Amino acid sequence: MSESKPKDSFSVSRRFFLKSFGASAAVAATAQVEAVAAELEKVNAEKVHGPGTVPVTLQVNGKPLKLDLEPRVTLLEALRNHSNLTGAKEVCDRGTCGACTVLLDDKPIYSCSKLAIDSQGAKITTVEGLAKDGKLSPIQQAFIDQDALMCGFCTPGFIMSVTALLKQNPRPTADQIKHACSGNLCRCGTYPRVLQAALKAAGAPIANNKTEVISYAKLA
Amino acid sequence: MPSWPEKREYIGSHAKRIDAPAKVTGAAKYPSDVQPEGWLYGMIYRSKWPKAKIVKIDLEKAKAVPGIKAAVFAPRFDQPDQTSRYYGEELAAIAGTTKQACLDALRLIQVEVKEMPFVVREEDAKEDTSPRVWDDQPNLSKPRLKENGDVDKAFSECDAVVEGFYTTPVQLHHPLETHGNTVSAGGDEITIWPSTQHVVGARNDLAGHLNVPQSKVHAICEFMGGGFGSKFGLGAEGGIAARLSQAAKAPVKLMLTRFDEALAVGNRPSSFQKIKLGAKSDGKLHAFELDSYGTAGYGSGGASGGGSASPDFPAPYIYKVPNTRVKQSTVVVNAGVARAFRAPGHPTASFGMESIMDELAVKMNIDPVELRIKNDPSEVRRKEYTVGAERFGWKEKYKKPGSSVGPVKTGIGCAGATWGGGGRGTKAEALVNPDGSFEIRCCTQDLGTGSKTVIALIAADLLGLKPEQITVKVGDTRYPPSGGSGGSTTTASVAPAIYDVCTKALAELQKQSGVEDARGANWAGACKKLGITPLTVNGQWQEGLSSSGAGGVQFAEVEVDTETGFTKVKKIVCVQDGGLIVSKLTCESQVNGGILMGIGYALYEERVMDKTSGVVLNPNFETYKLLGLSDAPEIDIVLLDMPERGVIGIGEPVTIPTAAAVANAVANALGVRVNSLPITPQRVLDAVGKLKNIVPAAAA
Amino acid sequence: MNSFSYVTATSPASAHELVGADGRYLAGGMDLLSEMKEYIAQPKVLVNIKSLPALNKIQPGDKSWTIGANVTIADLEDHAELKKVLPGIQQAASEVGSRQIRNFGTVGGNLAQHSRCWYYRHRDIHCLKKGGDMCYARHGDNRFHSLFTGNTCISPIVSNLAIAFGALDASVIVLKGGKEQKMTIDELYHEAWRNPEAHNSLEPGDLILRVEVPVQRTKSAYLQMSERSDFDWAIVSCAAAATVNGNKLNQARVVLGAVSNIPYQVEAANTFLEGKSLDEATTSKAADLLLEKAHVQPFNGYKIPITRALIHRTLMKLVA
């Protein structure tokens, strides 16, 4: 989807540099080579990327996603516009609603407020990466069982927040769940059932569906 | 006369929402997710002026940005010297290969304007000295008058009279998926993926807009991220996306930003209600007078497309008072027009009416529930009050207003609702395959309300199958049509059509296969007898399976910290009637949703306009506050089972009385009423007298 | 956002060089990106400072704790020992935004963040703080705005941590012009009191390195009041810290947040509390002293009773 633009600069990886010396590099010279390699790595580390498109590699759901992006492209835009990972949603683009929540090294973040180029090297997990071999995660299943969704637009974000929470704290209280999910908004009104689903997935007891059905005909 | 089966296994059950797996895995593709080959990103340039003559728009610099493939004017603004009447009106748009190219191009659009005097707040607009939104008419309309009996005489006959002035804000729909469409209009066949509440309507609108036959336009909306009344009709952004797509000869995805959502895609009108209510000594209402105005934006609701968006509302709402005078006016301001918003008019009506009912109850020393039972003409609601009051513990919890001890005060309140919820007109198609797989196709919508699940559960019960065996396809104009999902009409409109098509499909299968009863265990065998040719059967809405008229009452318990003004809703009990509940699980979720939206209206939501600049000050979720998980109270639902009524929709009644019940609870807690929504900390502190000696210093 | 280039700095010195005149530091990026999306900020280069060595550590100490500028707010929230020794900071951290924000928001970013005034943040309003002629809030809807200001701008500070650090007499070490400079919280924000266009005393290129928090005050607490229960800016916040002997306070500090362009303290209130035991009369008098110079705008008078309530509750938390 993005236009291909000429690369802005050429970077030399440390491994490439060392390899280029070949197997015959003298052992005595290795120390000096290492020092130069370290210098080069430092120089590369401070390499200026952009403003045009540059190669960006994102580790998403265990697979590398290789893109050419301007530095100003957010992680959310990279997922939604530059690949087909549309599970994370754009709802506010301002870090106020949580629909774009993904995990970065198992921590939930707002992908709309993180640059893609600034997300390299981290393990990124999106909602598409939760099911293993077609089997839904216990949290995904709990959301289905408790009907913790309606239109579903906030759902991936909530699932990511709850997934991260239970990984960090497998037995959270209701208050801890609420605090962990305070950054996720829902307009349809699924909150009570999101809470139930999170408690259920955590193995905590939940009240049975308390809705009472009364036959009108039998009312006095 | 058709009738629902007596024995129901899935209808009325907690069988799961059938599209939940797609939603929890991210597999569900919403209109903002689809990525047709070669798609371009679209963006709208909006007016930055509350009122201005748009002399000239220059798109040349924008067009020159690398990656931009099309730049168009919004309709009307392809002519010079058009007047734009609100900050945020669509003026032009661009499409490009990346979002970034579009952002850059947008900033290069040059607009020459003549700024004009404007007014954005109702209290300013109604003054004679205010700048006029429309040159040829004052901002405040003449009142629309409705009278009954002799109200002046009746007031003199009353034993108790109360008066009050109540206000409600402009509320924004803010569906999580913004308004927008992906449109492919570059070729002969046109496809649109609209985020819409009416797929057929979007298709028809687009065909009309492009002046092409409707048969050439294909609309698809399998999932959508909420609408709440604001997504009927194509919308300006849809027409613009289509123009861009035609110009660029490529698909264009044009979704609004959250900022745009606060400006230009509808809202619930505000209200300023002066109410007078009188009763006889036995508590029977005798006289009612309402004088109100509100804004629906710069024009009337009709300009926005679909639904009732006038600031008018029914008064005296659910009560029948023999002597009434109702005067309602519209005040126009330079702001976006209103659109139908979940039970248009009713939450507003309920807030005013139920507030003054409680004032009367307090004045006459009558229990608020008893006063309502005495005056509510609906037998169903009277029973709901009785059932609900017991379940809520009303008698035990009720204290005289303001009598709870300590700075954190508790209080309770209640309110009632009425709505229609009937529907008709849906058509559906069923496919019975020789391998036993069964598919229903219907161009209805599922906004998250659960209509796909409703279809599956009905089919399952009528055919003796499991819901998992039913494939449900909705939201595609290649399927038989259905009406828009508004007015809580969907279930009542769709369910009878599904009943009909399944009944016909079963009959046809039995005829073709020779199997007398092809349901359940016999299904597979009967289908096999079809050989290689599947059956297709058409059905449509039938009389006798649905009706209209749902009510509902709600009770609220709140805690108000009178030192900080912080209000917390602790519990809501809802007693809701409907008809035959098809999907109990999704019905309960709708009740939760309506209640939570009502709490937002009560405590947090208001569109704030700036007097000086004419902009919306809170075009985001930071300062337009939706309630969060921690704000949600305990919700206790009682559903009245009334299957003899047939199917009735309940999506709207469940949001009507919530704010009124909460406001009444706050008044009961404080002993003094906050008459304006939202009930902010500032208003609470003011009501309890904590701002008495605080005087703003003279302006610096 | 405008077009920009991105570079990762490996040392504070090179970060300073890379940021130049047109650049901005990128830590969490929450505030920076939100300003850039409205084109309020349009830097030409973003310098990623998350890799700077040793800035992401929380170091307990007997006399003082050192908290690196790159420590995330979530790290503060989760730190068990911090919760015991410096609970005011932990409480302030737990109220910053949402978990998602706390996971990549940093201490430095939180301290340096810009105004949240809805006029300042509006893309089409050129207010005084942005170099325009007029403070729109003074003439408009100022329900969220300051009770105390030293200049015409009435946009209040929104950093929770600044308030909590202020009560603990913390120092902030800032790299200024190549040299490490130690600033009190007062000094870090003083420029905002004086200059309507300033959010704090940092100059372009200045880099917050760490915060040093003395532990001499044995008790600390932070409270805020917001419209929603969670994930909401404070309408008023309050931090207090003191050494508590029995029921008596020593070295007390009470700081108010979201009511002034700076973390607001009144020397007379701190002095008054010295050696006092806490009861309603004492906290009320402290509140009188703190609010003495309040200048109420047309729509923010309600902050006065809220401030009084928070002062009382926060102080009482110290002796709970």
PDB file of C-alpha atoms in Angstrom, chain A residues 44-170:
ATOM      1  CA  ASN A  44      24.648   2.683  13.108  1.00  0.00           C
ATOM      2  CA  ALA A  45      22.765   2.988  16.379  1.00  0.00           C
ATOM      3  CA  GLU A  46      22.744   6.735  15.877  1.00  0.00           C
ATOM      4  CA  LYS A  47      21.898   6.487  12.219  1.00  0.00           C
ATOM      5  CA  VAL A  48      19.240   8.907  11.155  1.00  0.00           C
ATOM      6  CA  HIS A  49      16.240   7.216   9.570  1.00  0.00           C
ATOM      7  CA  GLY A  50      13.895   9.052   7.233  1.00  0.00           C
ATOM      8  CA  PRO A  51      12.071  11.314   6.767  1.00  0.00           C
ATOM      9  CA  GLY A  52      11.300   9.242   3.685  1.00  0.00           C
ATOM     10  CA  THR A  53      10.428   5.580   3.937  1.00  0.00           C
ATOM     11  CA  VAL A  54      12.916   3.234   5.533  1.00  0.00           C
ATOM     12  CA  PRO A  55      12.870  -0.528   6.087  1.00  0.00           C
ATOM     13  CA  VAL A  56      11.122  -1.377   9.335  1.00  0.00           C
ATOM     14  CA  THR A  57      10.891  -4.920  10.640  1.00  0.00           C
ATOM     15  CA  LEU A  58       8.279  -5.694  13.240  1.00  0.00           C
ATOM     16  CA  GLN A  59       8.079  -8.985  15.096  1.00  0.00           C
ATOM     17  CA  VAL A  60       4.349  -9.600  15.121  1.00  0.00           C
ATOM     18  CA  ASN A  61       2.777 -12.751  16.502  1.00  0.00           C
ATOM     19  CA  GLY A  62       6.065 -14.554  16.181  1.00  0.00           C
ATOM     20  CA  LYS A  63       6.669 -13.621  12.557  1.00  0.00           C
ATOM     21  CA  PRO A  64       8.699 -10.820  11.019  1.00  0.00           C
ATOM     22  CA  LEU A  65       6.689  -8.183   9.202  1.00  0.00           C
ATOM     23  CA  LYS A  66       8.977  -6.353   6.804  1.00  0.00           C
ATOM     24  CA  LEU A  67       7.703  -2.990   5.679  1.00  0.00           C
ATOM     25  CA  ASP A  68       8.910   0.253   4.179  1.00  0.00           C
ATOM     26  CA  LEU A  69       7.575   3.052   6.298  1.00  0.00           C
ATOM     27  CA  GLU A  70       8.050   6.701   7.024  1.00  0.00           C
ATOM     28  CA  PRO A  71       9.138   7.244  10.628  1.00  0.00           C
ATOM     29  CA  ARG A  72       5.850   9.019  11.325  1.00  0.00           C
ATOM     30  CA  VAL A  73       3.774   5.892  10.671  1.00  0.00           C
ATOM     31  CA  THR A  74       2.359   4.580  13.928  1.00  0.00           C
ATOM     32  CA  LEU A  75       2.374   0.928  14.892  1.00  0.00           C
ATOM     33  CA  LEU A  76      -1.407   0.910  14.503  1.00  0.00           C
ATOM     34  CA  GLU A  77      -1.163   2.304  10.979  1.00  0.00           C
ATOM     35  CA  ALA A  78       1.534  -0.221  10.122  1.00  0.00           C
ATOM     36  CA  LEU A  79      -0.747  -3.053  11.216  1.00  0.00           C
ATOM     37  CA  ARG A  80      -3.945  -1.735   9.626  1.00  0.00           C
ATOM     38  CA  ASN A  81      -2.792   0.048   6.502  1.00  0.00           C
ATOM     39  CA  HIS A  82       0.463  -1.689   5.624  1.00  0.00           C
ATOM     40  CA  SER A  83      -0.521  -5.234   6.449  1.00  0.00           C
ATOM     41  CA  ASN A  84      -3.791  -7.065   6.914  1.00  0.00           C
ATOM     42  CA  LEU A  85      -3.701  -7.220  10.700  1.00  0.00           C
ATOM     43  CA  THR A  86      -6.888  -5.242  11.182  1.00  0.00           C
ATOM     44  CA  GLY A  87      -7.766  -6.734  14.570  1.00  0.00           C
ATOM     45  CA  ALA A  88      -6.462  -3.648  16.373  1.00  0.00           C
ATOM     46  CA  LYS A  89      -8.931  -0.857  15.612  1.00  0.00           C
ATOM     47  CA  GLU A  90      -8.588   2.851  15.053  1.00  0.00           C
ATOM     48  CA  VAL A  91     -11.188   4.575  17.195  1.00  0.00           C
ATOM     49  CA  CYS A  92      -9.637   7.726  18.625  1.00  0.00           C
ATOM     50  CA  ASP A  93      -5.985   7.766  17.495  1.00  0.00           C
ATOM     51  CA  ARG A  94      -5.151   9.675  20.672  1.00  0.00           C
ATOM     52  CA  GLY A  95      -4.519   7.062  23.327  1.00  0.00           C
ATOM     53  CA  THR A  96      -7.847   7.559  25.044  1.00  0.00           C
ATOM     54  CA  CYS A  97      -9.936   4.498  24.208  1.00  0.00           C
ATOM     55  CA  GLY A  98      -7.883   1.308  24.048  1.00  0.00           C
ATOM     56  CA  ALA A  99      -9.316  -0.147  20.849  1.00  0.00           C
ATOM     57  CA  CYS A 100      -5.813  -0.186  19.364  1.00  0.00           C
ATOM     58  CA  THR A 101      -4.274  -2.055  22.315  1.00  0.00           C
ATOM     59  CA  VAL A 102      -1.561  -4.534  21.381  1.00  0.00           C
ATOM     60  CA  LEU A 103       1.074  -6.152  23.545  1.00  0.00           C
ATOM     61  CA  LEU A 104       4.683  -5.032  23.353  1.00  0.00           C
ATOM     62  CA  ASP A 105       6.824  -7.555  25.210  1.00  0.00           C
ATOM     63  CA  ASP A 106       3.630  -8.743  26.916  1.00  0.00           C
ATOM     64  CA  LYS A 107       2.691  -5.237  28.060  1.00  0.00           C
ATOM     65  CA  PRO A 108      -0.455  -3.580  26.733  1.00  0.00           C
ATOM     66  CA  ILE A 109       0.172  -0.286  24.951  1.00  0.00           C
ATOM     67  CA  TYR A 110      -1.735   2.040  22.670  1.00  0.00           C
ATOM     68  CA  SER A 111      -0.426   1.190  19.234  1.00  0.00           C
ATOM     69  CA  CYS A 112      -1.810   4.483  17.913  1.00  0.00           C
ATOM     70  CA  SER A 113       0.644   6.323  20.150  1.00  0.00           C
ATOM     71  CA  LYS A 114       3.754   4.366  19.308  1.00  0.00           C
ATOM     72  CA  LEU A 115       5.741   4.786  16.127  1.00  0.00           C
ATOM     73  CA  ALA A 116       6.272   1.624  14.112  1.00  0.00           C
ATOM     74  CA  ILE A 117       9.952   2.436  13.734  1.00  0.00           C
ATOM     75  CA  ASP A 118      10.131   2.772  17.505  1.00  0.00           C
ATOM     76  CA  SER A 119       8.602  -0.699  17.985  1.00  0.00           C
ATOM     77  CA  GLN A 120      11.363  -2.713  16.383  1.00  0.00           C
ATOM     78  CA  GLY A 121      13.121  -5.313  18.458  1.00  0.00           C
ATOM     79  CA  ALA A 122      10.084  -5.854  20.643  1.00  0.00           C
ATOM     80  CA  LYS A 123       7.766  -8.828  20.641  1.00  0.00           C
ATOM     81  CA  ILE A 124       4.436  -7.568  19.364  1.00  0.00           C
ATOM     82  CA  THR A 125       1.262  -9.546  19.965  1.00  0.00           C
ATOM     83  CA  THR A 126      -2.054  -8.663  18.374  1.00  0.00           C
ATOM     84  CA  VAL A 127      -5.431 -10.300  18.847  1.00  0.00           C
ATOM     85  CA  GLU A 128      -4.766 -12.371  15.731  1.00  0.00           C
ATOM     86  CA  GLY A 129      -1.888 -14.007  17.559  1.00  0.00           C
ATOM     87  CA  LEU A 130      -3.754 -15.340  20.572  1.00  0.00           C
ATOM     88  CA  ALA A 131      -5.415 -18.449  19.200  1.00  0.00           C
ATOM     89  CA  LYS A 132      -3.014 -21.374  18.880  1.00  0.00           C
ATOM     90  CA  ASP A 133      -3.617 -23.740  15.948  1.00  0.00           C
ATOM     91  CA  GLY A 134      -7.177 -22.510  15.671  1.00  0.00           C
ATOM     92  CA  LYS A 135      -7.873 -23.041  19.373  1.00  0.00           C
ATOM     93  CA  LEU A 136      -9.118 -19.938  21.113  1.00  0.00           C
ATOM     94  CA  SER A 137      -7.332 -18.751  24.224  1.00  0.00           C
ATOM     95  CA  PRO A 138      -9.243 -19.212  27.514  1.00  0.00           C
ATOM     96  CA  ILE A 139      -9.813 -15.468  27.600  1.00  0.00           C
ATOM     97  CA  GLN A 140     -11.246 -15.386  24.095  1.00  0.00           C
ATOM     98  CA  GLN A 141     -13.507 -18.287  25.006  1.00  0.00           C
ATOM     99  CA  ALA A 142     -14.574 -16.574  28.217  1.00  0.00           C
ATOM    100  CA  PHE A 143     -15.562 -13.463  26.246  1.00  0.00           C
ATOM    101  CA  ILE A 144     -17.763 -15.623  24.028  1.00  0.00           C
ATOM    102  CA  ASP A 145     -19.263 -17.566  26.929  1.00  0.00           C
ATOM    103  CA  GLN A 146     -20.099 -14.464  28.978  1.00  0.00           C
ATOM    104  CA  ASP A 147     -21.200 -12.445  25.927  1.00  0.00           C
ATOM    105  CA  ALA A 148     -18.630  -9.804  26.770  1.00  0.00           C
ATOM    106  CA  LEU A 149     -19.037  -8.191  23.391  1.00  0.00           C
ATOM    107  CA  MET A 150     -21.709  -6.638  21.212  1.00  0.00           C
ATOM    108  CA  CYS A 151     -20.595  -4.758  18.113  1.00  0.00           C
ATOM    109  CA  GLY A 152     -17.156  -6.137  18.853  1.00  0.00           C
ATOM    110  CA  PHE A 153     -15.156  -3.052  17.972  1.00  0.00           C
ATOM    111  CA  CYS A 154     -13.673  -2.603  21.458  1.00  0.00           C
ATOM    112  CA  THR A 155     -13.278  -6.348  21.919  1.00  0.00           C
ATOM    113  CA  PRO A 156      -9.756  -6.984  20.586  1.00  0.00           C
ATOM    114  CA  GLY A 157      -8.463  -4.174  22.792  1.00  0.00           C
ATOM    115  CA  PHE A 158     -10.170  -5.522  25.904  1.00  0.00           C
ATOM    116  CA  ILE A 159      -8.966  -9.029  25.178  1.00  0.00           C
ATOM    117  CA  MET A 160      -5.387  -7.811  24.909  1.00  0.00           C
ATOM    118  CA  SER A 161      -5.651  -5.888  28.195  1.00  0.00           C
ATOM    119  CA  VAL A 162      -7.135  -8.878  30.009  1.00  0.00           C
ATOM    120  CA  THR A 163      -4.608 -11.256  28.439  1.00  0.00           C
ATOM    121  CA  ALA A 164      -1.739  -9.097  29.657  1.00  0.00           C
ATOM    122  CA  LEU A 165      -3.266  -8.732  33.099  1.00  0.00           C
ATOM    123  CA  LEU A 166      -3.758 -12.446  33.644  1.00  0.00           C
ATOM    124  CA  LYS A 167      -0.259 -13.162  32.492  1.00  0.00           C
ATOM    125  CA  GLN A 168       1.107 -10.733  35.062  1.00  0.00           C
ATOM    126  CA  ASN A 169      -1.430 -11.484  37.781  1.00  0.00           C
ATOM    127  CA  PRO A 170      -3.260 -14.797  37.279  1.00  0.00           C
TER     128      PRO A 170
END
